[in-house]
CSV table of C-alpha atoms and ligand atoms in Angstrom, one decimal:
chain,number,residue,atom,x,y,z
A,1465,MET,CA,59.6,-31.3,-74.2
A,1466,SER,CA,58.7,-28.0,-73.1
A,1467,ARG,CA,56.1,-26.0,-74.9
A,1468,LEU,CA,56.6,-22.8,-76.4
A,1469,PHE,CA,54.1,-20.0,-75.9
A,1470,VAL,CA,54.2,-16.5,-77.5
A,1471,VAL,CA,51.9,-13.6,-76.5
A,1472,SER,CA,51.3,-10.7,-78.9
A,1473,ASN,CA,48.4,-8.1,-79.3
A,1474,ARG,CA,47.7,-9.9,-82.8
A,1475,VAL,CA,48.6,-13.1,-84.3
A,1476,ALA,CA,49.7,-14.2,-87.6
A,1477,LEU,CA,47.0,-16.7,-89.0
A,1478,PRO,CA,48.3,-19.3,-91.3
A,1479,GLY,CA,47.9,-17.8,-94.8
A,1480,ALA,CA,47.4,-14.2,-93.8
A,1481,VAL,CA,48.1,-11.7,-96.7
A,1482,GLN,CA,50.2,-9.5,-94.8
A,1483,ALA,CA,52.4,-11.9,-93.2
A,1484,GLY,CA,56.0,-10.3,-93.1
A,1485,GLY,CA,59.3,-12.0,-91.8
A,1486,LEU,CA,58.2,-12.0,-88.3
A,1487,ALA,CA,55.2,-13.8,-88.7
A,1488,VAL,CA,57.0,-16.5,-90.8
A,1489,ALA,CA,59.9,-16.8,-87.9
A,1490,LEU,CA,57.2,-16.9,-85.0
A,1491,HIS,CA,55.3,-19.5,-87.3
A,1492,GLY,CA,58.7,-21.6,-87.5
A,1493,VAL,CA,59.7,-21.4,-84.0
A,1494,LEU,CA,56.0,-22.2,-82.8
A,1495,LYS,CA,56.0,-25.4,-85.3
A,1496,GLU,CA,59.2,-26.9,-83.8
A,1497,ARG,CA,57.8,-26.6,-80.5
A,1498,ARG,CA,54.3,-27.3,-80.0
A,1499,GLY,CA,53.8,-23.8,-79.7
A,1500,VAL,CA,50.8,-22.0,-78.8
A,1501,TRP,CA,50.0,-18.3,-79.9
A,1502,PHE,CA,48.0,-16.0,-77.9
A,1503,GLY,CA,46.4,-12.9,-78.9
A,1504,TRP,CA,43.4,-10.3,-79.3
A,1505,SER,CA,40.7,-11.6,-81.7
A,1506,GLY,CA,39.8,-9.1,-83.1
A,1507,GLU,CA,36.5,-9.1,-81.3
A,1508,TYR,CA,34.8,-7.5,-78.7
A,1509,GLY,CA,33.3,-9.6,-75.8
A,1510,ASP,CA,34.2,-11.4,-72.6
A,1511,GLY,CA,33.1,-14.9,-73.6
A,1512,PRO,CA,35.8,-17.8,-72.9
A,1513,SER,CA,39.2,-18.1,-75.5
A,1514,ARG,CA,38.5,-19.3,-78.9
A,1515,VAL,CA,40.9,-22.1,-80.3
A,1516,GLN,CA,41.9,-22.6,-83.7
A,1517,ILE,CA,44.5,-25.0,-84.8
A,1518,GLY,CA,46.4,-24.3,-88.5
A,1519,ASP,CA,49.8,-25.2,-89.7
A,1520,GLY,CA,50.8,-27.0,-86.8
A,1521,ILE,CA,50.3,-24.1,-84.3
A,1522,ARG,CA,47.5,-23.8,-81.6
A,1523,PHE,CA,45.9,-20.2,-81.3
A,1524,CYS,CA,44.3,-19.0,-78.8
A,1525,LEU,CA,42.0,-16.0,-79.7
A,1526,LEU,CA,40.9,-13.7,-76.9
A,1527,ASP,CA,37.7,-11.3,-77.3
A,1528,VAL,CA,38.3,-8.4,-75.1
A,1529,PRO,CA,35.6,-6.1,-74.0
A,1530,GLU,CA,35.2,-3.0,-76.0
A,1531,ASP,CA,35.8,-0.4,-72.9
A,1532,ASP,CA,38.5,-2.5,-71.9
A,1533,PHE,CA,39.6,-2.6,-75.8
A,1534,GLU,CA,39.9,1.1,-75.9
A,1535,GLY,CA,41.3,1.8,-72.9
A,1536,TYR,CA,43.8,-0.7,-73.2
A,1537,TYR,CA,44.8,-0.1,-76.8
A,1538,HIS,CA,43.9,3.2,-78.4
A,1539,GLY,CA,44.5,4.5,-74.6
A,1540,PHE,CA,47.4,3.8,-72.6
A,1541,ALA,CA,49.2,1.8,-75.2
A,1542,ASN,CA,49.0,3.8,-78.0
A,1543,ARG,CA,48.7,7.5,-76.5
A,1544,ALA,CA,50.8,7.1,-73.4
A,1545,LEU,CA,53.6,4.3,-74.1
A,1546,TRP,CA,53.8,4.8,-77.8
A,1547,PRO,CA,54.7,8.5,-77.7
A,1548,LEU,CA,57.0,8.3,-74.6
A,1549,LEU,CA,59.0,5.2,-76.0
A,1550,HIS,CA,59.5,7.2,-79.4
A,1551,TYR,CA,60.5,10.5,-77.2
A,1552,ARG,CA,57.3,12.3,-77.7
A,1553,VAL,CA,56.8,13.3,-74.6
A,1554,ASP,CA,54.6,16.5,-76.1
A,1555,LEU,CA,52.0,13.8,-77.3
A,1556,ILE,CA,51.7,11.6,-74.3
A,1557,HIS,CA,47.9,11.5,-73.2
A,1558,PHE,CA,47.7,10.1,-69.9
A,1559,ASP,CA,44.6,9.1,-68.2
A,1560,ARG,CA,44.5,6.5,-65.0
A,1561,GLY,CA,41.4,4.8,-66.1
A,1562,GLU,CA,42.8,3.7,-69.5
A,1563,TYR,CA,46.1,2.6,-67.6
A,1564,ALA,CA,43.5,0.6,-65.2
A,1565,ARG,CA,42.3,-1.0,-68.6
A,1566,TYR,CA,45.7,-1.4,-69.6
A,1567,LEU,CA,46.3,-3.5,-66.7
A,1568,ALA,CA,42.8,-5.4,-66.9
A,1569,VAL,CA,43.6,-6.4,-70.3
A,1570,ASN,CA,47.0,-7.6,-69.0
A,1571,GLY,CA,44.9,-9.6,-66.2
A,1572,TYR,CA,42.4,-11.1,-68.7
A,1573,PHE,CA,45.9,-12.9,-70.7
A,1574,ALA,CA,47.2,-13.9,-67.8
A,1575,ASP,CA,43.9,-15.6,-66.7
A,1576,ALA,CA,44.0,-17.4,-69.9
A,1577,LEU,CA,47.6,-18.0,-70.0
A,1578,ALA,CA,47.7,-19.4,-66.5
A,1579,ARG,CA,45.0,-22.1,-67.3
A,1580,GLU,CA,47.5,-23.4,-70.1
A,1581,LEU,CA,50.5,-23.3,-68.8
A,1582,ARG,CA,52.0,-26.4,-67.7
A,1583,GLY,CA,55.7,-27.6,-65.9
A,1584,ASN,CA,58.5,-26.1,-68.0
A,1585,ASP,CA,56.6,-24.5,-70.6
A,1586,GLU,CA,58.0,-21.0,-71.8
A,1587,VAL,CA,56.3,-17.8,-72.9
A,1588,TRP,CA,57.3,-15.4,-75.0
A,1589,VAL,CA,55.7,-11.9,-74.9
A,1590,HIS,CA,55.9,-9.4,-77.6
A,1591,ASP,CA,55.8,-5.6,-77.3
A,1592,TYR,CA,54.6,-2.6,-75.1
A,1593,HIS,CA,51.0,-3.9,-75.0
A,1594,PHE,CA,51.9,-6.4,-72.4
A,1595,ILE,CA,54.1,-4.9,-70.4
A,1596,PRO,CA,53.1,-6.1,-66.7
A,1597,LEU,CA,51.9,-9.6,-68.0
A,1598,ALA,CA,55.0,-11.2,-66.6
A,1599,ALA,CA,54.1,-9.6,-63.1
A,1600,ALA,CA,50.4,-10.7,-63.6
A,1601,LEU,CA,51.4,-14.2,-64.0
A,1602,ARG,CA,53.7,-14.2,-60.9
A,1603,ALA,CA,50.9,-12.8,-58.9
A,1604,ARG,CA,48.8,-16.0,-60.2
A,1605,GLY,CA,51.8,-18.4,-58.9
A,1606,LEU,CA,53.1,-18.9,-62.1
A,1607,GLY,CA,57.4,-19.8,-62.2
A,1608,GLN,CA,58.0,-20.5,-65.6
A,1609,ARG,CA,60.3,-18.9,-67.8
A,1610,ILE,CA,59.0,-15.9,-69.3
A,1611,GLY,CA,60.8,-13.3,-72.0
A,1612,PHE,CA,59.7,-10.0,-73.4
A,1613,PHE,CA,60.6,-8.7,-76.5
A,1614,LEU,CA,60.3,-4.4,-76.8
A,1615,HIS,CA,60.1,-4.2,-80.6
A,1616,ILE,CA,60.3,0.0,-80.2
A,1617,PRO,CA,62.8,1.8,-78.8
A,1618,LEU,CA,63.6,2.2,-74.9
A,1619,PRO,CA,64.6,5.9,-74.2
A,1620,SER,CA,66.8,7.2,-71.7
A,1621,TRP,CA,65.6,6.7,-67.8
A,1622,ASP,CA,64.6,10.0,-67.6
A,1623,VAL,CA,62.4,10.4,-70.3
A,1624,LEU,CA,60.8,6.9,-68.9
A,1625,CYS,CA,60.4,9.2,-65.8
A,1626,MET,CA,58.1,11.7,-67.7
A,1627,LEU,CA,55.3,9.1,-67.3
A,1628,PRO,CA,53.3,9.6,-64.4
A,1629,ASP,CA,53.1,6.2,-62.3
A,1630,HIS,CA,56.2,5.2,-64.2
A,1631,ARG,CA,57.7,2.9,-61.7
A,1632,GLU,CA,54.9,1.1,-61.4
A,1633,ILE,CA,54.6,0.0,-64.8
A,1634,PHE,CA,58.5,-0.4,-65.8
A,1635,SER,CA,59.1,-1.8,-62.7
A,1636,ALA,CA,57.2,-4.8,-63.8
A,1637,LEU,CA,59.7,-5.7,-66.5
A,1638,ALA,CA,62.0,-6.9,-63.6
A,1639,HIS,CA,59.2,-10.0,-63.3
A,1640,TYR,CA,60.6,-11.1,-67.1
A,1641,ASP,CA,63.2,-13.5,-66.7
A,1642,LEU,CA,64.7,-12.3,-69.8
A,1643,VAL,CA,64.0,-8.3,-71.4
A,1644,GLY,CA,65.0,-8.3,-75.2
A,1645,VAL,CA,65.4,-5.1,-76.8
A,1646,GLN,CA,66.8,-3.8,-80.6
A,1647,THR,CA,69.7,-2.0,-79.8
A,1648,GLN,CA,72.7,-1.7,-77.2
A,1649,ALA,CA,71.8,1.6,-76.1
A,1650,ASP,CA,67.9,0.3,-75.4
A,1651,ALA,CA,69.6,-2.6,-72.9
A,1652,ASP,CA,71.7,0.6,-71.2
A,1653,ASN,CA,68.7,2.6,-70.8
A,1654,LEU,CA,67.1,-0.1,-69.2
A,1655,ARG,CA,69.4,-1.0,-66.9
A,1656,ARG,CA,70.2,2.5,-66.1
A,1657,TYR,CA,66.6,3.2,-65.0
A,1658,PHE,CA,66.5,0.2,-62.7
A,1659,ASP,CA,69.6,1.3,-61.2
A,1660,ALA,CA,68.2,5.4,-60.8
A,1661,MET,CA,64.8,3.9,-59.3
A,1662,GLY,CA,66.7,1.3,-56.9
A,1663,ILE,CA,64.6,-1.3,-58.7
A,1664,ASP,CA,65.7,-4.8,-58.0
A,1665,ALA,CA,66.5,-6.6,-61.4
A,1666,ARG,CA,69.0,-9.3,-60.2
A,1667,GLU,CA,66.7,-12.0,-61.8
A,1668,CYS,CA,66.4,-10.1,-64.9
A,1669,THR,CA,68.6,-10.6,-68.1
A,1670,ILE,CA,68.6,-7.5,-70.3
A,1671,GLU,CA,70.4,-7.7,-73.5
A,1672,ALA,CA,69.9,-6.5,-77.1
A,1673,PHE,CA,68.8,-8.9,-80.1
A,1674,PRO,CA,68.4,-6.6,-83.1
A,1675,ILE,CA,65.8,-8.1,-85.0
A,1676,GLY,CA,66.6,-9.3,-88.8
A,1677,ILE,CA,64.9,-10.0,-91.8
A,1678,ASP,CA,65.2,-13.1,-94.3
A,1679,ALA,CA,67.3,-11.0,-96.9
A,1680,ALA,CA,67.4,-14.3,-99.6
A,1681,GLN,CA,64.1,-14.4,-99.6
A,1682,VAL,CA,63.3,-10.6,-99.8
A,1683,ALA,CA,66.1,-10.7,-102.7
A,1684,ARG,CA,64.3,-13.5,-104.5
A,1685,ASP,CA,61.0,-11.7,-104.2
A,1686,ALA,CA,62.4,-8.6,-105.6
A,1687,VAL,CA,63.5,-10.6,-108.9
A,1688,SER,CA,60.3,-12.3,-109.3
A,1689,ALA,CA,58.2,-9.1,-108.6
A,1690,SER,CA,59.6,-7.7,-112.1
A,1691,GLY,CA,56.5,-10.0,-113.4
A,1692,CYS,CA,54.0,-8.7,-111.3
A,1693,GLU,CA,51.6,-6.0,-112.6
A,1694,ALA,CA,51.9,-3.3,-109.7
A,1695,VAL,CA,55.5,-3.3,-110.3
A,1696,GLY,CA,55.3,-3.2,-114.2
A,1697,ALA,CA,52.6,-0.3,-114.2
A,1698,LEU,CA,55.2,1.7,-111.8
A,1699,ARG,CA,58.4,0.8,-114.2
A,1700,ARG,CA,55.9,1.8,-117.3
A,1701,SER,CA,54.8,5.3,-115.3
A,1702,LEU,CA,58.1,6.4,-114.7
A,1703,GLU,CA,59.5,6.4,-118.4
A,1704,ASP,CA,62.9,7.4,-117.8
A,1705,ARG,CA,62.4,8.9,-114.4
A,1706,ARG,CA,64.7,8.3,-111.5
A,1707,LEU,CA,62.6,6.9,-108.2
A,1708,ALA,CA,63.2,7.8,-104.8
A,1709,ILE,CA,61.1,5.5,-102.5
A,1710,GLY,CA,59.5,5.5,-98.7
A,1711,VAL,CA,57.7,2.9,-96.9
A,1712,ASP,CA,56.2,4.0,-93.5
A,1713,ARG,CA,53.0,3.3,-91.5
A,1714,LEU,CA,51.5,6.6,-91.1
A,1715,ASP,CA,52.9,7.3,-88.0
A,1716,TYR,CA,54.1,10.5,-86.4
A,1717,SER,CA,57.4,8.5,-85.4
A,1718,LYS,CA,58.4,7.8,-88.8
A,1719,GLY,CA,59.5,11.6,-90.0
A,1720,LEU,CA,57.4,12.0,-92.9
A,1721,PRO,CA,56.5,15.6,-92.8
A,1722,GLU,CA,60.2,16.2,-92.5
A,1723,ARG,CA,61.1,13.9,-95.1
A,1724,PHE,CA,58.6,15.6,-97.7
A,1725,GLN,CA,60.0,19.2,-96.4
A,1726,ALA,CA,63.6,17.9,-97.4
A,1727,PHE,CA,62.6,16.6,-101.0
A,1728,GLY,CA,60.8,19.8,-101.6
A,1729,THR,CA,64.6,21.6,-100.6
A,1730,TYR,CA,66.1,19.0,-102.7
A,1731,LEU,CA,63.9,20.2,-106.1
A,1732,ASP,CA,64.5,23.5,-105.0
A,1733,THR,CA,68.2,23.2,-104.7
A,1734,HIS,CA,69.0,21.2,-107.7
A,1735,PRO,CA,66.5,22.3,-110.3
A,1736,ASP,CA,68.3,19.8,-113.0
A,1737,ASP,CA,66.2,17.1,-110.9
A,1738,VAL,CA,62.9,18.7,-111.4
A,1739,GLY,CA,61.1,16.5,-113.6
A,1740,ARG,CA,63.6,13.9,-113.3
A,1741,LEU,CA,63.6,12.4,-110.0
A,1742,THR,CA,59.9,11.1,-108.5
A,1743,TYR,CA,59.4,10.1,-104.7
A,1744,LEU,CA,56.8,7.8,-104.2
A,1745,GLN,CA,55.7,7.6,-100.5
A,1746,ILE,CA,53.7,4.3,-99.6
A,1747,ALA,CA,52.1,5.1,-96.1
A,1748,PRO,CA,49.3,3.1,-95.4
A,1749,PRO,CA,46.9,4.4,-92.3
A,1750,SER,CA,47.1,3.1,-88.9
A,1751,ARG,CA,45.2,3.6,-85.9
A,1752,GLU,CA,43.0,6.0,-87.0
A,1753,ASP,CA,40.9,5.9,-84.2
A,1754,VAL,CA,43.9,8.2,-82.3
A,1755,PRO,CA,43.6,11.9,-82.7
A,1756,GLU,CA,47.2,12.5,-83.1
A,1757,TYR,CA,47.2,9.8,-86.3
A,1758,ARG,CA,44.5,11.9,-87.9
A,1759,ASP,CA,46.3,14.8,-87.3
A,1760,LEU,CA,49.2,13.6,-89.2
A,1761,ARG,CA,47.4,12.3,-92.3
A,1762,GLU,CA,45.7,15.7,-92.9
A,1763,GLN,CA,49.4,17.3,-92.6
A,1764,LEU,CA,50.8,15.1,-95.0
A,1765,GLU,CA,48.2,15.7,-97.4
A,1766,ARG,CA,48.8,19.4,-97.2
A,1767,PHE,CA,52.0,18.9,-97.4
A,1768,ALA,CA,52.3,16.8,-100.8
A,1769,GLY,CA,49.5,19.1,-102.1
A,1770,HIS,CA,51.9,22.3,-101.2
A,1771,ILE,CA,54.7,20.6,-102.9
A,1772,ASN,CA,53.1,19.1,-105.7
A,1773,GLY,CA,51.2,22.6,-106.3
A,1774,ARG,CA,54.2,24.4,-106.7
A,1775,LEU,CA,56.6,22.0,-108.6
A,1776,ALA,CA,54.6,19.8,-110.7
A,1777,ARG,CA,54.4,19.8,-114.4
A,1778,PRO,CA,51.6,18.7,-116.6
A,1779,ASP,CA,53.5,15.9,-117.1
A,1780,TRP,CA,55.2,14.8,-113.8
A,1781,THR,CA,54.2,15.2,-109.8
A,1782,PRO,CA,57.1,15.1,-107.6
A,1783,ILE,CA,55.5,13.4,-104.7
A,1784,ARG,CA,53.4,10.4,-105.3
A,1785,TYR,CA,51.8,10.1,-101.9
A,1786,VAL,CA,49.7,6.4,-101.7
A,1787,ASN,CA,47.4,5.4,-98.3
A,1788,HIS,CA,47.5,1.6,-99.5
A,1789,CYS,CA,48.9,-1.4,-98.1
A,1790,TYR,CA,50.8,-3.5,-100.8
A,1791,PRO,CA,51.9,-7.1,-100.1
A,1792,HIS,CA,55.6,-7.9,-99.0
A,1793,HIS,CA,56.7,-9.0,-102.9
A,1794,VAL,CA,55.3,-6.4,-104.4
A,1795,LEU,CA,57.3,-3.8,-102.3
A,1796,ALA,CA,60.2,-5.9,-102.7
A,1797,GLY,CA,60.1,-5.2,-106.6
A,1798,PHE,CA,59.4,-1.4,-105.8
A,1799,TYR,CA,62.2,-1.3,-103.5
A,1800,ARG,CA,64.6,-2.7,-106.6
A,1801,THR,CA,63.0,-0.3,-108.9
A,1802,ALA,CA,64.1,2.6,-106.7
A,1803,ASP,CA,67.7,4.3,-107.2
A,1804,VAL,CA,67.3,6.0,-103.4
A,1805,ALA,CA,65.4,5.2,-100.3
A,1806,LEU,CA,64.4,7.4,-97.6
A,1807,VAL,CA,63.8,6.1,-94.4
A,1808,THR,CA,64.1,8.7,-91.8
A,1809,PRO,CA,62.1,8.0,-89.0
A,1810,LEU,CA,62.4,10.5,-85.8
A,1811,ARG,CA,62.8,7.4,-83.8
A,1812,ASP,CA,62.6,3.6,-84.6
A,1813,GLY,CA,63.2,0.5,-82.5
A,1814,MET,CA,64.7,-1.2,-85.7
A,1815,ASN,CA,63.1,-0.4,-88.8
A,1816,LEU,CA,62.6,-3.3,-91.2
A,1817,VAL,CA,62.1,-1.4,-94.6
A,1818,ALA,CA,65.6,-0.1,-94.3
A,1819,LYS,CA,67.0,-3.8,-94.4
A,1820,GLU,CA,64.3,-4.7,-96.8
A,1821,TYR,CA,65.2,-2.0,-99.3
A,1822,VAL,CA,69.1,-3.2,-98.8
A,1823,ALA,CA,68.4,-6.8,-99.7
A,1824,ALA,CA,66.2,-6.0,-102.7
A,1825,GLN,CA,68.7,-4.3,-104.5
A,1826,ASP,CA,70.2,-5.4,-108.2
A,1827,PRO,CA,73.6,-6.1,-106.7
A,1828,HIS,CA,75.4,-4.7,-110.0
A,1829,ASP,CA,73.7,-1.7,-109.5
A,1830,PRO,CA,72.3,-1.1,-106.2
A,1831,GLY,CA,70.4,2.1,-105.0
A,1832,VAL,CA,71.5,4.2,-101.9
A,1833,LEU,CA,69.7,4.0,-98.7
A,1834,ILE,CA,69.5,7.2,-96.6
A,1835,LEU,CA,68.7,6.4,-92.9
A,1836,SER,CA,68.1,8.2,-89.8
A,1837,ARG,CA,70.7,7.7,-87.3
A,1838,PHE,CA,67.9,7.5,-84.6
A,1839,ALA,CA,66.5,4.3,-86.2
A,1840,GLY,CA,68.0,0.9,-84.7
A,1841,ALA,CA,69.0,0.0,-88.0
A,1842,ALA,CA,71.6,2.6,-88.2
A,1843,HIS,CA,73.5,0.6,-85.5
A,1844,GLN,CA,74.0,-2.3,-88.0
A,1845,LEU,CA,73.9,-0.6,-91.3
A,1846,GLU,CA,76.6,2.1,-90.7
A,1847,ASP,CA,77.2,2.3,-94.6
A,1848,ALA,CA,73.9,3.9,-95.5
A,1849,LEU,CA,73.9,7.9,-95.8
A,1850,LEU,CA,73.1,8.3,-92.2
A,1851,VAL,CA,71.3,11.9,-91.7
A,1852,ASN,CA,69.3,13.6,-88.6
A,1853,PRO,CA,66.1,13.5,-89.5
A,1854,HIS,CA,65.4,17.3,-87.8
A,1855,ASP,CA,68.0,18.3,-90.5
A,1856,ILE,CA,65.7,19.1,-93.4
A,1857,ASP,CA,69.3,20.7,-95.4
A,1858,GLU,CA,71.3,17.8,-94.4
A,1859,MET,CA,68.5,15.1,-95.6
A,1860,ALA,CA,68.0,17.3,-99.3
A,1861,GLU,CA,72.2,17.1,-99.7
A,1862,ALA,CA,72.0,13.4,-98.7
A,1863,ILE,CA,69.9,13.1,-101.8
A,1864,ALA,CA,72.1,15.1,-103.6
A,1865,ARG,CA,74.6,12.8,-102.9
A,1866,ALA,CA,72.8,9.5,-103.5
A,1867,ARG,CA,72.0,10.8,-107.0
A,1868,SER,CA,75.5,11.7,-107.7
A,1869,MET,CA,77.3,8.7,-106.1
A,1870,PRO,CA,79.5,6.6,-108.4
A,1871,ARG,CA,78.6,2.9,-109.0
A,1872,ALA,CA,81.6,1.5,-107.2
A,1873,GLU,CA,80.6,3.7,-104.2
A,1874,ARG,CA,77.1,2.4,-104.3
A,1875,GLU,CA,78.2,-1.3,-104.5
A,1876,ALA,CA,81.1,-1.1,-101.9
A,1877,ARG,CA,78.1,0.3,-99.5
A,1878,TRP,CA,75.6,-1.9,-100.3
A,1879,SER,CA,77.6,-5.3,-100.3
A,1880,ALA,CA,79.0,-4.4,-96.5
A,1881,MET,CA,75.6,-4.0,-95.5
A,1882,TYR,CA,74.1,-7.3,-97.4
A,1883,ASN,CA,76.9,-8.9,-95.5
A,1884,THR,CA,75.8,-7.6,-91.9
A,1885,LEU,CA,71.7,-8.7,-92.9
A,1886,ARG,CA,73.0,-12.2,-93.8
A,1887,HIS,CA,74.7,-12.5,-90.7
A,1888,SER,CA,71.8,-11.6,-88.7
A,1889,GLY,CA,68.6,-12.5,-90.5
A,1890,ILE,CA,65.4,-13.2,-88.6
A,1891,GLY,CA,65.6,-16.9,-87.9
A,1892,ALA,CA,68.7,-16.1,-85.9
A,1893,TRP,CA,66.9,-13.6,-83.8
A,1894,ALA,CA,64.1,-15.9,-82.8
A,1895,ASP,CA,66.9,-18.8,-82.0
A,1896,GLY,CA,69.5,-16.2,-80.0
A,1897,PHE,CA,66.5,-14.8,-78.0
A,1898,LEU,CA,65.0,-18.5,-76.9
A,1899,ALA,CA,68.3,-19.9,-76.7
A,1900,ARG,CA,69.0,-17.2,-73.7
A,1901,LEU,CA,65.4,-17.5,-72.3
A,1902,GLN,CA,66.5,-21.0,-71.8
A,1903,SER,CA,70.3,-20.4,-70.7
A,1904,PRO,CA,70.1,-17.7,-68.5
A,1905,ALA,CA,73.1,-15.5,-67.2
A,1906,GLY,CA,71.7,-14.7,-64.0
A,1907,PRO,CA,70.3,-16.7,-61.2
A,1908,VAL,CA,67.2,-18.8,-61.5
A,1909,ARG,CA,63.7,-17.4,-60.3
A,1910,GLU,CA,62.2,-18.9,-57.2
A,1911,PRO,CA,58.3,-20.2,-58.8
A,1912,ALA,CA,55.9,-17.8,-57.9
A,1913,HIS,CA,55.2,-14.5,-55.9
A,1914,GLY,CA,58.6,-12.9,-56.2
A,1915,ASN,CA,57.4,-9.1,-56.0
A,1916,HIS,CA,60.2,-7.1,-57.5
A,1917,GLY,CA,58.8,-3.6,-57.0
A,1918,ALA,CA,55.9,-1.6,-57.0
A,1919,VAL,CA,53.3,-3.3,-59.3
A,1920,PRO,CA,50.4,-3.9,-57.0
A,1921,MET,CA,49.1,-7.3,-57.9
A,1922,ARG,CA,45.4,-5.9,-57.4
A,1923,ALA,CA,45.9,-3.7,-60.3
A,1924,LEU,CA,46.8,-6.6,-62.6
A,1925,GLY,CA,43.4,-7.6,-62.8
A,1926,GLU,CA,44.1,-11.1,-60.6
A,1927,GLY,CA,41.1,-13.3,-61.0
A,1928,VAL,CA,39.5,-10.6,-63.5
A,1929,ALA,CA,38.2,-13.2,-65.8
A,1930,SER,CA,38.3,-16.4,-64.1
B,2931,GDG,C1,57.5,-1.9,-85.2
B,2931,GDG,C2,58.9,-1.2,-84.8
B,2931,GDG,C3,60.5,-2.4,-85.5
B,2931,GDG,C4,54.2,-5.0,-96.0
B,2931,GDG,N1,53.5,-3.9,-96.4
B,2931,GDG,C5,53.1,-2.8,-96.4
B,2931,GDG,C6,54.1,-2.8,-95.2
B,2931,GDG,N2,54.6,-3.9,-94.9
B,2931,GDG,C7,56.0,-4.3,-93.9
B,2931,GDG,C8,57.4,-3.8,-94.2
B,2931,GDG,C9,58.2,-3.9,-93.3
B,2931,GDG,C10,56.9,-3.8,-92.0
B,2931,GDG,O1,55.2,-3.7,-92.5
B,2931,GDG,C11,56.9,-2.6,-91.1
B,2931,GDG,O2,58.1,-2.7,-90.0
B,2931,GDG,P1,59.1,-1.5,-89.8
B,2931,GDG,O3,60.1,-2.1,-88.6
B,2931,GDG,O4,59.5,-0.7,-90.9
B,2931,GDG,O5,58.2,-0.5,-88.9
B,2931,GDG,P2,56.7,-0.8,-87.7
B,2931,GDG,O6,55.4,-1.6,-88.3
B,2931,GDG,O7,56.7,0.4,-87.1
B,2931,GDG,O8,57.2,-2.2,-86.9
B,2931,GDG,C12,60.3,-1.7,-85.6
B,2931,GDG,C13,59.7,-3.6,-86.1
B,2931,GDG,O9,58.4,-3.4,-85.3
B,2931,GDG,C14,59.9,-4.9,-85.9
B,2931,GDG,O10,60.5,-5.4,-84.7
B,2931,GDG,O11,61.6,-2.7,-86.6
B,2931,GDG,O12,60.9,-0.5,-85.0
B,2931,GDG,O13,58.4,0.1,-85.1
B,2931,GDG,O14,58.1,-5.4,-93.0
B,2931,GDG,O15,57.7,-4.5,-95.5
B,2931,GDG,N3,54.7,-1.8,-94.6
B,2931,GDG,C15,54.3,-0.2,-95.1
B,2931,GDG,N4,53.0,-0.7,-96.1
B,2931,GDG,C16,52.7,-1.5,-96.6
B,2931,GDG,O16,51.8,-1.6,-97.7
B,2931,GDG,N5,54.3,0.9,-94.8
């Protein structure tokens, strides 16, 4: 039986507090397939990989030298690729030294994987941290089937071209047997990029696999969370006021400053709701070592302070801005408490919060989802109130519409969306991707040394960490 290897920047060890739907789904397929999960150990160093076994899964944890990790993770992955792939070309910080470290880290992972892979094992690589990994494995003579899933957007080809050395970077994707993306539009964008650049990607299947959630589990959590202290405390604190909620990592792709402004505009234009509608924004900090994230945090503190200072009353604060992280089941209870969800990223691969909010609602009195047109989820949740997150007035009007929406309309919209979620769950997503990886549409790749483009094998750190 072939084994499955999953590679991601971080692994979800059994019992991790924050284990979400994706971790649960990957644990499921790894257990079934005698799987191995590769990822960074969280430690700096250059020793051999450490193996840990738990929940029937073998975890291979790699230490990475600190300088390499800085260049790879805080540098190229999160200051060049992340903004580029989210259309924030104004925020791209490209540094060839950091790019070299990104390639070197991919080389370390390729060396460690090459020591383990046998026969018809399969590899499933996750996200933008590992774009060149298949090319690095091919350079080491490995012909196994390798799939890649990009969790974040894939912009149009001319945006990709704005990154220096883009051809070298993105042609590496053609070394995968299967590239999965979140939406059909993302798949079209990659195909067009390959065409425009003249990259031979005939052996690479490109397909959309929209990631889902375990909707029934979220619904159960939302009901049982009523007994949870944090949810009870939130409900008591609201008294008879209504709640709007946002839950996002503190990231500039999530459109938080625009959302805060839209809430302020809504209160300015709907004074009846001043003192009656509270907006809870949960925003745990992320990537705090990246300067753009520190700037965003300061900006949001100013915006929240300004709106609260202008509109708060002695007994009411319009925006409750919380930089803490909550476990999934508590979030499910918060979602169910809220009459309105504000999910307005400027760009998002999918956005699982939108789906979780829908799944957590009371079917007999559901809340209203306000959703950015530029989240992958908007391609599936067409019955949300879809908005342009750059249009503050449109978002404010959507809040007004949500607040006055009759129950029958809320129910009809909710049941259409919940139905979609039930038929596109996280388990089906993983199974669909792996089934496609096993039976590709295109020709089968010759083992070893296929070179599809301009990725220099030297740069991929061949043999760097033997
Ligand atoms: C990337 C892409 C794509 C748990 N506690 C907290 C919290 N969680 C969970 C949420 C949700 C997940 O984190 C956040 O997922 P999103 O999809 O909303 O966003 P990203 O983190 O940017 O994820 C995205 C996803 O990968 C999967 O492919 O959908 O487009 O960017 O499950 O329940 N989230 C927050 N606070 C908590 O306390 N913010």
